[in-house]
Coordinates of C-alpha atoms and ligand atoms in Angstrom, one line a residue:
X1 CA -7.0 67.9 9.3
X2 CA -8.3 70.7 7.1
X3 CA -12.0 71.0 6.3
X4 CA -11.2 69.9 2.8
X5 CA -9.5 66.7 3.9
X6 CA -12.4 66.0 6.3
X7 CA -14.7 66.3 3.3
X8 CA -12.5 64.0 1.3
X9 CA -12.7 61.4 4.1
X10 CA -16.4 61.8 4.3
X11 CA -16.9 61.4 0.5
X12 CA -14.6 58.4 0.4
X13 CA -16.4 56.9 3.3
X14 CA -19.7 57.3 1.6
X15 CA -18.3 55.9 -1.6
X16 CA -16.8 52.8 0.2
X17 CA -20.0 52.3 2.2
X18 CA -21.9 52.4 -1.2
X19 CA -19.6 49.7 -2.6
X20 CA -20.2 47.5 0.4
X21 CA -24.0 47.8 0.1
X22 CA -23.9 47.3 -3.6
X23 CA -21.8 44.1 -3.2
X24 CA -24.1 42.9 -0.5
X25 CA -27.1 43.5 -2.7
X26 CA -25.5 41.5 -5.6
X27 CA -24.5 38.7 -3.2
X28 CA -28.1 38.6 -2.0
X29 CA -29.5 38.4 -5.6
X30 CA -27.0 36.0 -7.2
X31 CA -25.7 34.2 -4.2
X32 CA -22.0 35.1 -4.8
X33 CA -19.7 38.0 -4.8
X34 CA -19.3 39.9 -8.0
X35 CA -15.9 39.8 -9.8
X36 CA -13.2 41.8 -8.0
X37 CA -14.3 45.3 -7.4
X38 CA -12.1 47.8 -9.2
X39 CA -10.1 50.0 -6.9
X40 CA -11.6 53.4 -6.5
X41 CA -10.2 55.4 -9.4
X42 CA -11.3 58.8 -8.2
X43 CA -7.8 59.6 -6.8
X44 CA -4.6 59.6 -8.9
X45 CA -3.7 60.2 -12.5
X46 CA -0.9 61.3 -14.7
X47 CA 1.7 63.7 -13.3
X48 CA 5.2 64.7 -14.2
X49 CA 7.5 66.2 -11.5
X50 CA 11.1 66.0 -10.5
X51 CA 12.6 64.6 -7.3
X52 CA 15.2 66.2 -5.0
X53 CA 18.0 65.0 -7.3
X54 CA 16.3 66.5 -10.4
X55 CA 15.2 63.1 -11.8
X56 CA 11.8 63.1 -13.5
X57 CA 9.1 61.1 -11.8
X58 CA 5.8 60.3 -13.5
X59 CA 2.7 58.1 -12.7
X60 CA 4.5 55.1 -14.2
X61 CA 7.1 55.6 -11.4
X62 CA 4.5 54.5 -8.9
X63 CA 4.6 50.9 -10.2
X64 CA 6.4 47.9 -8.7
X65 CA 5.9 48.6 -5.0
X66 CA 3.3 50.3 -2.8
X67 CA 3.6 54.0 -2.2
X68 CA 2.7 56.4 0.5
X69 CA 2.1 59.9 -0.9
X70 CA 2.0 63.0 1.2
X71 CA 1.5 66.5 0.0
X72 CA 3.0 69.4 2.0
X73 CA 5.8 72.0 2.1
X74 CA 9.1 72.5 3.7
X75 CA 8.1 75.7 5.6
X76 CA 5.3 73.9 7.3
X77 CA 5.6 74.5 11.0
X78 CA 4.2 71.2 12.4
X79 CA 1.8 69.0 10.3
X80 CA 4.3 68.1 7.6
X81 CA 7.4 67.5 9.8
X82 CA 5.1 65.4 12.0
X83 CA 3.9 63.3 9.1
X84 CA 7.4 62.8 7.8
X85 CA 8.6 61.8 11.2
X86 CA 5.8 59.3 11.4
X87 CA 6.8 57.9 8.0
X88 CA 10.4 57.8 9.2
X89 CA 9.2 55.6 12.2
X90 CA 7.3 53.4 9.8
X91 CA 10.5 52.9 7.7
X92 CA 12.3 52.0 10.8
X93 CA 9.7 49.4 11.6
X94 CA 10.0 48.0 8.1
X95 CA 13.7 47.6 8.7
X96 CA 15.4 46.0 5.7
X97 CA 12.1 46.0 3.8
X98 CA 12.1 49.8 3.8
X99 CA 13.1 49.9 0.2
X100 CA 9.9 48.0 -0.7
X101 CA 7.8 51.0 0.1
X102 CA 8.0 54.2 -1.9
X103 CA 7.5 57.4 0.2
X104 CA 6.8 60.6 -1.7
X105 CA 6.6 64.1 -0.2
X106 CA 5.0 66.2 -2.9
X107 CA 5.5 70.0 -2.4
X108 CA 2.4 72.2 -2.6
X109 CA 4.8 75.2 -2.5
X110 CA 7.0 74.7 -5.6
X111 CA 7.9 78.4 -5.6
X112 CA 10.1 77.9 -2.5
X113 CA 10.6 74.1 -2.6
X114 CA 13.2 73.7 -5.3
X115 CA 14.9 70.2 -5.6
X116 CA 17.8 71.6 -3.6
X117 CA 15.6 72.8 -0.8
X118 CA 13.7 69.5 -0.7
X119 CA 17.0 67.6 -0.6
X120 CA 18.3 69.6 2.4
X121 CA 14.9 69.3 4.2
X122 CA 14.6 65.5 3.6
X123 CA 18.1 64.9 5.0
X124 CA 16.4 65.0 8.5
X125 CA 14.1 62.1 7.6
X126 CA 14.4 58.5 6.4
X127 CA 16.5 58.3 3.2
X128 CA 13.8 56.3 1.4
X129 CA 11.6 59.5 1.3
X130 CA 11.7 61.3 -2.0
X131 CA 10.6 64.9 -2.5
X132 CA 8.7 65.9 -5.6
X133 CA 8.4 69.4 -7.1
X134 CA 8.1 71.0 -10.5
X135 CA 6.7 74.1 -12.1
X136 CA 3.5 75.4 -10.5
X137 CA 1.3 74.2 -13.3
X138 CA 2.7 70.6 -13.0
X139 CA 2.2 70.6 -9.3
X140 CA -1.3 72.0 -9.6
X141 CA -2.1 69.2 -12.1
X142 CA -1.0 66.5 -9.6
X143 CA -2.9 68.1 -6.8
X144 CA -6.0 68.1 -8.9
X145 CA -5.6 64.5 -9.8
X146 CA -5.2 63.6 -6.2
X147 CA -8.0 65.8 -5.0
X148 CA -5.6 67.8 -2.9
X149 CA -6.5 71.2 -1.6
X150 CA -3.8 73.8 -1.0
X151 CA -3.9 77.6 -0.7
X152 CA -1.4 80.3 0.0
X153 CA -2.2 82.2 3.2
X154 CA -0.3 85.5 3.8
X155 CA 1.3 85.8 7.2
X156 CA 1.3 89.0 9.3
X157 CA 4.6 90.7 8.9
X158 CA 5.2 89.3 5.4
X159 CA 5.7 85.9 3.8
X160 CA 3.1 83.2 3.6
X161 CA 2.2 79.8 4.7
X162 CA 0.2 77.1 2.9
X163 CA -3.1 75.5 3.9
X164 CA -3.2 72.0 2.6
X165 CA -4.7 68.6 2.7
X166 CA -2.8 66.5 5.1
X167 CA -3.9 62.9 4.2
X168 CA -1.3 60.2 3.4
X169 CA -2.4 58.3 0.4
X170 CA -1.7 54.6 0.1
X171 CA -1.3 53.4 -3.6
X172 CA -0.8 49.8 -4.5
X173 CA 2.1 48.4 -6.6
X174 CA 0.1 49.1 -9.7
X175 CA 0.0 52.7 -8.8
X176 CA -3.7 52.6 -8.0
X177 CA -5.2 54.4 -5.0
X178 CA -6.1 52.1 -2.1
X179 CA -7.2 54.3 0.7
X180 CA -6.0 57.1 3.0
X181 CA -3.3 55.6 5.2
X182 CA -3.8 55.7 8.9
X183 CA -0.7 57.2 10.5
X184 CA -2.1 57.4 14.0
X185 CA -1.1 54.0 15.3
X186 CA 2.0 52.1 16.2
X187 CA 4.6 52.2 13.4
X188 CA 4.7 48.3 13.6
X189 CA 1.0 48.1 12.8
X190 CA 1.4 50.5 9.9
X191 CA 4.4 48.5 8.6
X192 CA 2.3 45.3 8.9
X193 CA -0.4 46.8 6.8
X194 CA 2.1 47.9 4.2
X195 CA 3.6 44.4 4.0
X196 CA 0.2 43.2 2.7
X197 CA 0.8 45.3 -0.5
X198 CA 4.3 44.1 -1.3
Ligands
NI1 NI1 2.0 71.0 6.3

């Protein structure tokens, strides 16, 4: 986890704790829970990218089923392939319900990650996973909306790697952010949580 993502988790945690305390205070005062608490809207927003087949994907494309969104890049040595392998295991655990969960791998390295490169890379993982890329400004706009940090880091001997936030975001079927999704558990447990958002 990068420092930035640790910070996001901390900020989110503080925000959620605040919500709980706020709700408890209202409950204490009026003796009932307030109307449904709106989902945290601090993460998410409009974007327009293309998938590995060149099809346009926008924020509206997040509707109809829950989504797991992960930001990374195909040249990533370990974090990204690990996350995509974990997602693949979750899809396996979902079985025939796999197509009820949208899995998006958003490139933070659009310079190298063209749709064709994404297509080739994703062929090693579950076919439900879609890769998103676009022109650098469009990718940067989505990263900003999702509070994702990424930075090009030159490598000794040439080339570069990317530092990046490695959270998996769970969005509900309205396309609203729910929470960072815990990948460090049995795929069956992760699948069971996802089923609650169908
Ligand atoms: Ni990575």
